[in-house]
Short mmCIF file of C-alpha atoms in Angstrom, two decimals:
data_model
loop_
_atom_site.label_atom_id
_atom_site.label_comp_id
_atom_site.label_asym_id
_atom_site.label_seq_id
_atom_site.Cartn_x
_atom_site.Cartn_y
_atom_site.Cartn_z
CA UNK U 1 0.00 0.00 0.00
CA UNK U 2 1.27 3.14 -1.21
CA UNK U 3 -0.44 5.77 0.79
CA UNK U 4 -0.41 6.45 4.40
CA UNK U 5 -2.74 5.69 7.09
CA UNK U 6 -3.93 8.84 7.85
CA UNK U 7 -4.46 9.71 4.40
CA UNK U 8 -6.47 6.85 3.69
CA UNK U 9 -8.38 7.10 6.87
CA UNK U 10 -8.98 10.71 5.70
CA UNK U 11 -10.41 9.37 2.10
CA UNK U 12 -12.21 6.30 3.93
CA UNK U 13 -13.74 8.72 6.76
CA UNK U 14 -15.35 11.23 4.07
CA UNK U 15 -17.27 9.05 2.11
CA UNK U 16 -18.25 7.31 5.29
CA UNK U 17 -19.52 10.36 6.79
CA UNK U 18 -21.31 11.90 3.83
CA UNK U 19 -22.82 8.17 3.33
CA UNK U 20 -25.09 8.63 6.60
CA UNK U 21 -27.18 11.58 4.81
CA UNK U 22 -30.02 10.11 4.20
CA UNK U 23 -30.11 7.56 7.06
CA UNK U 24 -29.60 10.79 9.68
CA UNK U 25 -32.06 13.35 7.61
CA UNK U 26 -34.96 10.42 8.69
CA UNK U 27 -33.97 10.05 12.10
CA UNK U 28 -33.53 14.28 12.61
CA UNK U 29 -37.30 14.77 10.80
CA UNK U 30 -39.49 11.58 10.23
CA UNK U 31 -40.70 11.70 14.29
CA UNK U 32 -42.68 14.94 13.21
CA UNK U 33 -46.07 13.90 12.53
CA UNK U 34 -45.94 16.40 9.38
CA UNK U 35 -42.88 14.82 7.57
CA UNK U 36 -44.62 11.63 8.76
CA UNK U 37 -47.62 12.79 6.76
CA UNK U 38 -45.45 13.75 3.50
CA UNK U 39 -44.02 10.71 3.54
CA UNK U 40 -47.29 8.87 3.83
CA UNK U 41 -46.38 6.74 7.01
CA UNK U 42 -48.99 6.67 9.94
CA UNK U 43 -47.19 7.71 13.05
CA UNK U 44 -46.99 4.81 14.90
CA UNK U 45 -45.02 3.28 11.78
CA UNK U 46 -42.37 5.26 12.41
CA UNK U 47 -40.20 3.45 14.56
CA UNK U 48 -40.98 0.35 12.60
CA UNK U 49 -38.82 2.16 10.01
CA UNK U 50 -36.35 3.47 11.63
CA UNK U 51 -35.34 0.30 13.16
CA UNK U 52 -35.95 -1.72 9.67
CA UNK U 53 -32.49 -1.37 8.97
CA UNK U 54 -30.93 -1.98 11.60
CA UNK U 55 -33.12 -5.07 11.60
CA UNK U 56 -32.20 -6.02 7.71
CA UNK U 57 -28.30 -5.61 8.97
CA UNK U 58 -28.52 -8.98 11.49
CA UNK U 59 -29.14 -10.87 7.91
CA UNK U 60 -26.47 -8.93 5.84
CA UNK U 61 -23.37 -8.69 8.52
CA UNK U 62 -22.86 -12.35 8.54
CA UNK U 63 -22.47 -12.41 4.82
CA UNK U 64 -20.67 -9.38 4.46
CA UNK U 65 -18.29 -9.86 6.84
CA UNK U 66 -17.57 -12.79 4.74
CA UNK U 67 -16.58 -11.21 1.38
CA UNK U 68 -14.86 -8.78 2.84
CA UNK U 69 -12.34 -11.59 4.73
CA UNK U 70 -12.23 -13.18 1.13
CA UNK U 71 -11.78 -10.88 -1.30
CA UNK U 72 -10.49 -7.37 -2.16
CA UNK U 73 -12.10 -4.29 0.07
CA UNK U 74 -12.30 -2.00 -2.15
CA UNK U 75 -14.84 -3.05 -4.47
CA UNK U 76 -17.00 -4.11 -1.50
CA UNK U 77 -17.17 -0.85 -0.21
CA UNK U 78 -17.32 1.36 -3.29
CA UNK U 79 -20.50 -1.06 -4.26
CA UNK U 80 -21.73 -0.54 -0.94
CA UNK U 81 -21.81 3.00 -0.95
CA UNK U 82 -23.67 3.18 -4.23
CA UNK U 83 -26.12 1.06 -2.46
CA UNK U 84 -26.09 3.65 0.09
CA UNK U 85 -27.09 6.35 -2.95
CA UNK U 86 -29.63 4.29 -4.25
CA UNK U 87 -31.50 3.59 -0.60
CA UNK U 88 -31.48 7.51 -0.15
CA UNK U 89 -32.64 8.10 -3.41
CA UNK U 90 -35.66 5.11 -2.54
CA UNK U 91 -36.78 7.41 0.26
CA UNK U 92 -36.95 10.79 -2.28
CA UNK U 93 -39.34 9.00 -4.84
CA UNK U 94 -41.34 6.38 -2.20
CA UNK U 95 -44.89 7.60 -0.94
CA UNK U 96 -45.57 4.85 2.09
CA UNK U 97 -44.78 2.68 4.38
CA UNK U 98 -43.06 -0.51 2.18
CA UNK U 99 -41.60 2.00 -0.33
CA UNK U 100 -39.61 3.18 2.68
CA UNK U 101 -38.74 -0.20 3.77
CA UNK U 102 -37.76 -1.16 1.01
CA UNK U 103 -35.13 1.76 1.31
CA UNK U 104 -34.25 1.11 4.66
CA UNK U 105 -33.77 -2.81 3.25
CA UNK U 106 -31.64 -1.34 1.11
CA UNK U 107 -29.59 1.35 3.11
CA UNK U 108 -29.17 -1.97 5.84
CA UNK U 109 -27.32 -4.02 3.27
CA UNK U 110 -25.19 -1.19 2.47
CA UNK U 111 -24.11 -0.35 5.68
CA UNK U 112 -23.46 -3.95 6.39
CA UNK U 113 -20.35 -3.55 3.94
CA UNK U 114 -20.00 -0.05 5.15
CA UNK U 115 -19.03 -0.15 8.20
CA UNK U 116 -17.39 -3.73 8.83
CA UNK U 117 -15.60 -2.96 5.58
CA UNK U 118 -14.06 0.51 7.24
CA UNK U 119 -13.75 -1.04 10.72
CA UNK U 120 -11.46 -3.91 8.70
CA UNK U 121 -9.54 -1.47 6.86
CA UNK U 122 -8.77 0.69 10.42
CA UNK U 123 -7.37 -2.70 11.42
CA UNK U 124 -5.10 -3.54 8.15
CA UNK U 125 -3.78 0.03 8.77
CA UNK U 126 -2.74 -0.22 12.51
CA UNK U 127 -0.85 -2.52 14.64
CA UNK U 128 -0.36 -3.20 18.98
CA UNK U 129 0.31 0.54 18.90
CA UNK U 130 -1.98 2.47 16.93
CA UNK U 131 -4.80 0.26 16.83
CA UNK U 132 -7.10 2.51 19.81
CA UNK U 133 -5.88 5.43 17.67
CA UNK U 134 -6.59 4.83 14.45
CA UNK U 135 -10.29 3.39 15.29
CA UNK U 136 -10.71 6.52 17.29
CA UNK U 137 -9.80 8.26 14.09
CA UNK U 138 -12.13 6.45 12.20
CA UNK U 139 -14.88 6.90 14.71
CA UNK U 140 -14.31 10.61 14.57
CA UNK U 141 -15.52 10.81 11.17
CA UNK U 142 -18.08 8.19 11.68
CA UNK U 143 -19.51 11.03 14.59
CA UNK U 144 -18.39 13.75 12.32
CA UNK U 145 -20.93 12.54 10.02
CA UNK U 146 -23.67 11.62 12.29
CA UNK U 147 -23.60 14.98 13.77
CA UNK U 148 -22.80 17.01 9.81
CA UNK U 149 -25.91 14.88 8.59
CA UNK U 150 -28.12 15.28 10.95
CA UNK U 151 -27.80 18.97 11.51
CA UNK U 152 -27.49 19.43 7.44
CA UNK U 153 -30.45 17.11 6.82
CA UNK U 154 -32.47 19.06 9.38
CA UNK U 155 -31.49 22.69 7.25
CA UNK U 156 -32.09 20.84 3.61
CA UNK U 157 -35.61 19.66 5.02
CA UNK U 158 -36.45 23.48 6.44
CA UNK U 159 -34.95 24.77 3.23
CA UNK U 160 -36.03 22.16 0.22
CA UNK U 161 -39.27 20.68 1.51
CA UNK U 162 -38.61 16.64 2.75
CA UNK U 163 -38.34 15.33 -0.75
CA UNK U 164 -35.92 17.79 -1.86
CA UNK U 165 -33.25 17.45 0.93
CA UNK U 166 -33.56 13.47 0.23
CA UNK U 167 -32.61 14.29 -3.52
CA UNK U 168 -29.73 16.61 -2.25
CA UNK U 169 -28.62 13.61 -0.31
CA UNK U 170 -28.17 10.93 -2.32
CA UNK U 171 -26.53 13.45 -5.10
CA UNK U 172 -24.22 13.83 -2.31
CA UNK U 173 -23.55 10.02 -1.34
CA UNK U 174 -23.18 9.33 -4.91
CA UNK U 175 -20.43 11.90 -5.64
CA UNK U 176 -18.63 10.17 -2.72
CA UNK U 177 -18.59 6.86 -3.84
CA UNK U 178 -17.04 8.40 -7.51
CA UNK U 179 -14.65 9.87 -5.11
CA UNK U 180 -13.66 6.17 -3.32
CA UNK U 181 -13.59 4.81 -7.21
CA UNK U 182 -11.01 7.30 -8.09
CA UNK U 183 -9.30 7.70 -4.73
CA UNK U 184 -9.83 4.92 -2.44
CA UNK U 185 -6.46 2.00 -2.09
CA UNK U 186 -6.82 -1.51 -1.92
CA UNK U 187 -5.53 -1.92 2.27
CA UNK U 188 -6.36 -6.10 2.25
CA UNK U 189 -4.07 -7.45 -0.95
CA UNK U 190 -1.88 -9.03 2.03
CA UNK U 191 -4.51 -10.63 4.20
CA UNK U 192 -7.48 -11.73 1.81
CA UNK U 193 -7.85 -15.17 2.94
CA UNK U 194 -6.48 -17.50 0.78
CA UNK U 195 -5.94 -20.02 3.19
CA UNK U 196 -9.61 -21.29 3.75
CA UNK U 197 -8.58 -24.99 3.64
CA UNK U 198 -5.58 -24.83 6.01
CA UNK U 199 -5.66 -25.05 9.70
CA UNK U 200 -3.90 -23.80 13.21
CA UNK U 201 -3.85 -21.57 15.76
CA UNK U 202 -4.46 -18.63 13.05
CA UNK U 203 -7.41 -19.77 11.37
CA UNK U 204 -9.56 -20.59 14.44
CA UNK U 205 -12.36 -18.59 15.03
CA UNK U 206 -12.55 -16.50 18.58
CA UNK U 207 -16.33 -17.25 19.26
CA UNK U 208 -15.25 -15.66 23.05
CA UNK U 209 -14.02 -12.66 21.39
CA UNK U 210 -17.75 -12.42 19.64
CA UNK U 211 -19.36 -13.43 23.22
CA UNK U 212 -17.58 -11.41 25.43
CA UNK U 213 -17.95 -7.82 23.37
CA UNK U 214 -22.00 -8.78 22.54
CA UNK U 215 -23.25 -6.94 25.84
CA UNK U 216 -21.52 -3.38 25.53
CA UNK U 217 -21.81 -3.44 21.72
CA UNK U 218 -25.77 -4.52 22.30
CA UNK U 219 -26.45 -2.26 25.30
CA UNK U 220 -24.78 1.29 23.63
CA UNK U 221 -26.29 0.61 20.27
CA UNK U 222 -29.54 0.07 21.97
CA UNK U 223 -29.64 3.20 23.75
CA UNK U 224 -27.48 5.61 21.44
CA UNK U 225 -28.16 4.83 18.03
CA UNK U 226 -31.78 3.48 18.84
CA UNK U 227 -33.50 5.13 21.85
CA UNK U 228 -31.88 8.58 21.95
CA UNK U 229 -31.64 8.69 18.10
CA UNK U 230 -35.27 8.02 17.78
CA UNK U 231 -36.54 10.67 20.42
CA UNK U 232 -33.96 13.11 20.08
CA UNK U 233 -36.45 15.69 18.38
CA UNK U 234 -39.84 14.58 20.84
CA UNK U 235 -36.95 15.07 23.57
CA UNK U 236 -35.86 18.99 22.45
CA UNK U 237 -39.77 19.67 21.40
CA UNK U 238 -40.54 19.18 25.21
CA UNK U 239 -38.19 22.17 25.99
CA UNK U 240 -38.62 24.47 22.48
CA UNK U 241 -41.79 23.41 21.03
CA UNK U 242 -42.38 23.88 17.41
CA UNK U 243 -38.98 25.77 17.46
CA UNK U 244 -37.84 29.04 19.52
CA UNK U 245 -37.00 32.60 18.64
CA UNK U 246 -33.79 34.37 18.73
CA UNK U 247 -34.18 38.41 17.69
CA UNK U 248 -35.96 38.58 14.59
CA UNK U 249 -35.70 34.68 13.84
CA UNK U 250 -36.86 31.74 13.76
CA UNK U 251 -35.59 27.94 14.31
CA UNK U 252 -38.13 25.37 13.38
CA UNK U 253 -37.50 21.99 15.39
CA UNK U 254 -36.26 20.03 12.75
CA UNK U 255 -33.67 22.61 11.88
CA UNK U 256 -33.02 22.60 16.17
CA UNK U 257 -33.07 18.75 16.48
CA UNK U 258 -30.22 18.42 13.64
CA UNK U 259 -28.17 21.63 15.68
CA UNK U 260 -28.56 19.37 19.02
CA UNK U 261 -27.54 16.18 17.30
CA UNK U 262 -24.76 18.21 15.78
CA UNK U 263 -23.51 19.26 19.29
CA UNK U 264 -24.11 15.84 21.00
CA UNK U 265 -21.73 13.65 18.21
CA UNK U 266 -19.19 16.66 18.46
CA UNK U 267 -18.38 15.38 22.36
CA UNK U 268 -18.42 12.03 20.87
CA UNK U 269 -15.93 13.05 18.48
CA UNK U 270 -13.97 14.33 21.54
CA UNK U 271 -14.29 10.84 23.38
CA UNK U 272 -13.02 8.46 20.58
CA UNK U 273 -9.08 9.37 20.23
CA UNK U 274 -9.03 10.36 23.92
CA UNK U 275 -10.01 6.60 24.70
CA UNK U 276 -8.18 5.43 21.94
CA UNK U 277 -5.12 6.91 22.70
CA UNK U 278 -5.55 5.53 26.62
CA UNK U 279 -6.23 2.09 25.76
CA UNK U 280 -3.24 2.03 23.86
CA UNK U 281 -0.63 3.49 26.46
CA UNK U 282 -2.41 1.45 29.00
CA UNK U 283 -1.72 -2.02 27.50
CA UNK U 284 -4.34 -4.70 29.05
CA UNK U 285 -7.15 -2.47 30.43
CA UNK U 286 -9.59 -1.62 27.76
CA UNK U 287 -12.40 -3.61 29.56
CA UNK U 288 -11.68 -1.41 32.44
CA UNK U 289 -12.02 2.39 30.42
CA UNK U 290 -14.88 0.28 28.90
CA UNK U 291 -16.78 0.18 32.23
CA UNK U 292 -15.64 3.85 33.33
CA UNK U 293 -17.35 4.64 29.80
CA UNK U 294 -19.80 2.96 30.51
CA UNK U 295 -20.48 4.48 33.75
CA UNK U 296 -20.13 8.04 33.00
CA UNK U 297 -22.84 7.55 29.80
CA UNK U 298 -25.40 6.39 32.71
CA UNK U 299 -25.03 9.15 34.50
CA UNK U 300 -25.75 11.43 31.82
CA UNK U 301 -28.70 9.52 30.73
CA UNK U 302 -30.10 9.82 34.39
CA UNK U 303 -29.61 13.43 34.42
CA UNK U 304 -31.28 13.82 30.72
CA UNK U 305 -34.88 13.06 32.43
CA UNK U 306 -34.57 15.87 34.67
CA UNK U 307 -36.77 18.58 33.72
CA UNK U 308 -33.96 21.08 34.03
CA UNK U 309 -33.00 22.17 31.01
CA UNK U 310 -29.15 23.14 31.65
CA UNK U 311 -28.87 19.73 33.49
CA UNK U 312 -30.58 17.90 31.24
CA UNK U 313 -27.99 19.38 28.45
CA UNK U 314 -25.30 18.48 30.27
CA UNK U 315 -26.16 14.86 30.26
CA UNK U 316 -26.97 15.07 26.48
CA UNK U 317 -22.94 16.08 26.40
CA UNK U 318 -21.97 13.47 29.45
CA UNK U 319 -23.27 10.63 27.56
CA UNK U 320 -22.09 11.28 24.19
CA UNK U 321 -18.77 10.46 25.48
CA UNK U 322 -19.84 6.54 26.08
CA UNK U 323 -21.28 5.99 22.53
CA UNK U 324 -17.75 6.67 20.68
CA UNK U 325 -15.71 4.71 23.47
CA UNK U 326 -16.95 2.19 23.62
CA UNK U 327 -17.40 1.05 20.05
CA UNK U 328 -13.39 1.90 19.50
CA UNK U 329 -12.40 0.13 22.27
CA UNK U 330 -14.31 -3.35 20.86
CA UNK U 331 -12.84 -2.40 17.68
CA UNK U 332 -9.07 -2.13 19.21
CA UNK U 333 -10.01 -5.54 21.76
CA UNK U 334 -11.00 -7.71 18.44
CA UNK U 335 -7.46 -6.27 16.34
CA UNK U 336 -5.86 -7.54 19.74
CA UNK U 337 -7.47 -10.56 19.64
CA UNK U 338 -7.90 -11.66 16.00
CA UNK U 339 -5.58 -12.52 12.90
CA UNK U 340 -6.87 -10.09 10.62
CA UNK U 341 -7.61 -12.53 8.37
CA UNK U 342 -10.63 -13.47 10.38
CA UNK U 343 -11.65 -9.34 11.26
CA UNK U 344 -14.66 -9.23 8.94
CA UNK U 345 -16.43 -12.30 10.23
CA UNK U 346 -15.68 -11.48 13.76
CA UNK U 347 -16.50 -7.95 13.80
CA UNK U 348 -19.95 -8.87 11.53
CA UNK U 349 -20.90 -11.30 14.44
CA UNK U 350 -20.46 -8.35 16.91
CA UNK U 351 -21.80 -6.07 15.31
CA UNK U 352 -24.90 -7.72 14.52
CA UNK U 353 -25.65 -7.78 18.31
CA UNK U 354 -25.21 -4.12 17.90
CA UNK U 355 -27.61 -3.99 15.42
CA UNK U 356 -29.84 -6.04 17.11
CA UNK U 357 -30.08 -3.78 19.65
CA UNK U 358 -30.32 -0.50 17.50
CA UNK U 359 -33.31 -2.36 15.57
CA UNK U 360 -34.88 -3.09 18.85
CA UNK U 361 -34.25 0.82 20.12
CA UNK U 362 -36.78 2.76 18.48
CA UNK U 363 -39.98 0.47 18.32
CA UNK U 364 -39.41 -0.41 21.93
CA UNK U 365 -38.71 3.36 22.67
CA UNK U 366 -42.43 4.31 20.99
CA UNK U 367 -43.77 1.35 22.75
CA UNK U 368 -43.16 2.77 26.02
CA UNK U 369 -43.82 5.99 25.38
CA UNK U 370 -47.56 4.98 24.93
CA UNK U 371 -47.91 4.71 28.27
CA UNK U 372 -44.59 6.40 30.39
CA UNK U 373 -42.73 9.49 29.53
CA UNK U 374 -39.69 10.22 28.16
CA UNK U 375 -37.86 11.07 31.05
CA UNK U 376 -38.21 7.36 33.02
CA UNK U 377 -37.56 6.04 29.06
CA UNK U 378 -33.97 7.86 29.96
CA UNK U 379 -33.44 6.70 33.26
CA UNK U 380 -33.89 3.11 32.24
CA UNK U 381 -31.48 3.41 29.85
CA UNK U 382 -29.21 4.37 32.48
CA UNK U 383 -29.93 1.33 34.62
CA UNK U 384 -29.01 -0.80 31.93
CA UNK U 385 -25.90 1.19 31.17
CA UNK U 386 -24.33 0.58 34.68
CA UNK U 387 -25.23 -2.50 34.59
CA UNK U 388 -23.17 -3.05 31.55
CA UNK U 389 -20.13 -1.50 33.29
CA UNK U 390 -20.50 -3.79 35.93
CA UNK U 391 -20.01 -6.44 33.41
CA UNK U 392 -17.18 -5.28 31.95
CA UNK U 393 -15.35 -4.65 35.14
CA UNK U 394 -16.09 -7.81 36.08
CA UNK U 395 -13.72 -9.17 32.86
CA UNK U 396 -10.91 -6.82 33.39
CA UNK U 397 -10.91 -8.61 37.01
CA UNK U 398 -10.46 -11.55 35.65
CA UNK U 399 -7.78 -10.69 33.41
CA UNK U 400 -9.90 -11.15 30.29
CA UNK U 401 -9.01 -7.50 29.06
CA UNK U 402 -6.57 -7.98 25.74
CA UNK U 403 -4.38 -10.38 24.64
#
């Protein structure tokens, strides 16, 4: 490979970023009842959709991780992306319910090669030392565009109409993937697995790796990218309404729900080299900065039920920090723990608890709000987050951290 880690992290980290348009415009707008009604979904549909592709991913991972251990990456995640264009552009054009899930089908299987593609690239790029660095790179962008998305899907919807930021988006998405086609290096031409019939110590598959990360990946997936991502704009509507006014203008809620999402993945940005860089000079302990993630994320979900604006804020901030950590961290433990020639199948089984868990996130989040409100939705989520850490402490005691 020819060109440098951080400038293919750089190329890899763009296209990732601008990939999650379409996928972040629903989640900032689709919980209004009137983009609901443009799109020609009932309400309680919503989360249906929203976790549809997260649901679709627990059929794809498995396979993907598979042909990316097998064959070249690049292809695999240039195709994916256009996928990625194509599901956005589904959700433009679709009036109703299975036109949209039919996109979110579509955007599942091409985040399947998305992201364990990237996450097995981060690996062929690093080594012992670099390997909580470089994934908190990656994760940066990954956050970056979460929070870019989000907040621009939230302006193109205030300024286009619903339709016409979709449009935007997948023009966008699919001027990235010509960017990956011109720009993007083959990182796997040395570990493709070639070796499928052979056997040893190498080849055998880490099922406790896969077992071990299941719970955090499950339980901040669940909460982060399901629960708060789906109620993120019912959450700020409690506090601004329809919007708010500031001098002579005015800031609808969608354009205020993409601003707070904006602000939220910028701290996560902030956590992901900061525990990166730990777990690497602190060889053996990335279970433990696991559970301290883990615990400090609970905390701020407790204190985002208070009815306190500034300290519910802060623990909008407090918890970003878990969501990046964590997911680096499982990303650095499996590098540690895995000949890369096996990284795409193992990370595709974890992650696929992680989808699991983001699929289950917003249907079980509307559920619940049926009958509770939002703020003991929060404080659940906090239970289960400390109960998580407890776990994880629990395998740093017994010495089940790295290597």
């Amino acid at each position: 490979m020819n060109s440098s880690p951080r400038r293919v992290l750089t190329i890899l980290g763009i296209g990732t970023a601008v990939s999650l348009l379409g996928d972040s415009t629903l989640y900032t707008v689709l919980p209004d009842p009137q983009v609901a009604l443009q799109a020609a979904v009932p309400f309680a549909q919503v989360g249906i959709l929203l976790g549809a592709n997260r649901l679709a991913r627990i059929f794809f991972n498995i396979p993907a991780g598979g042909l990316i251990d097998r064959f070249p990456r690049r292809p695999l995640m240039i195709g994916s992306l256009a996928i990625g264009a194509l599901s956005t552009l589904t959700y433009a054009l679709g009036h109703g319910f299975w036109v949209m899930l039919a996109g979110r089908i579509l955007w599942g299987a091409a985040w399947s090669g998305l992201w364990i593609g990237g996450q097995a690239i981060v690996l062929d790029l690093s080594n012992s030392e670099t390997r909580g660095r470089l994934s908190g790179r990656y994760q940066m962008w990954f956050f970056l565009g979460i929070g870019l998305s989000a907040f621009l899907g939230g302006i193109f919807t205030d300024l286009l109409g619903y339709r016409g930021g979709l449009f935007l988006s997948a023009g966008l998405t699919a001027g990235a993937a010509f960017m990956w086609l011109f720009l993007l290096p083959e990182t796997a031409s040395a570990h493709v697995d070639t070796r499928r019939g052979e056997r040893g110590e190498n080849n055998v598959f880490r099922w406790r790796v896969v077992l071990v990360s299941a719970l955090p990946i499950f339980t901040v997936r669940f909460i982060y990218a399901g629960v708060i991502a789906a109620t993120s704009i019912l959450w700020l509507s409690g506090f601004a309404g329809e919007g708010i006014h500031v001098l002579d203008l005015f800031f609808p809620i969608a354009t205020l729900t993409g601003t707070l999402v904006a602000l939220r993945t910028a701290f996560s940005m902030l956590g992901a080299p900061v525990v990166g860089f730990l777990s690497d000079r602190i060889h053996g302990r990335r279970w433990v900065i696991i559970g301290a993630a883990l615990v400090v994320g609970g905390g701020g979900l407790w204190f985002m039920g208070s009815p306190f604006l500034p300290l519910a804020f802060f623990g909008v901030l407090l918890s970003a920090l878990t969501a990046s950590g964590v997911q680096v961290l499982i990303t650095a433990y499996v590098g540690d723990s895995t000949p890369l020639s096996l990284s795409g199948r193992t990370l595709s089984r974890i992650f696929t608890f992680g989808d699991l868990g983001s699929a289950l996130g917003p249907p079980l989040a509307f559920l619940f709000l049926v009958s509770f409100p939002l703020a003991s939705l929060f404080r659940l989520c906090a239970v289960l987050s400390i109960a998580t850490s407890v776990f994880a402490f629990t395998l740093s005691a017994y010495k089940l951290d790295d290597r």
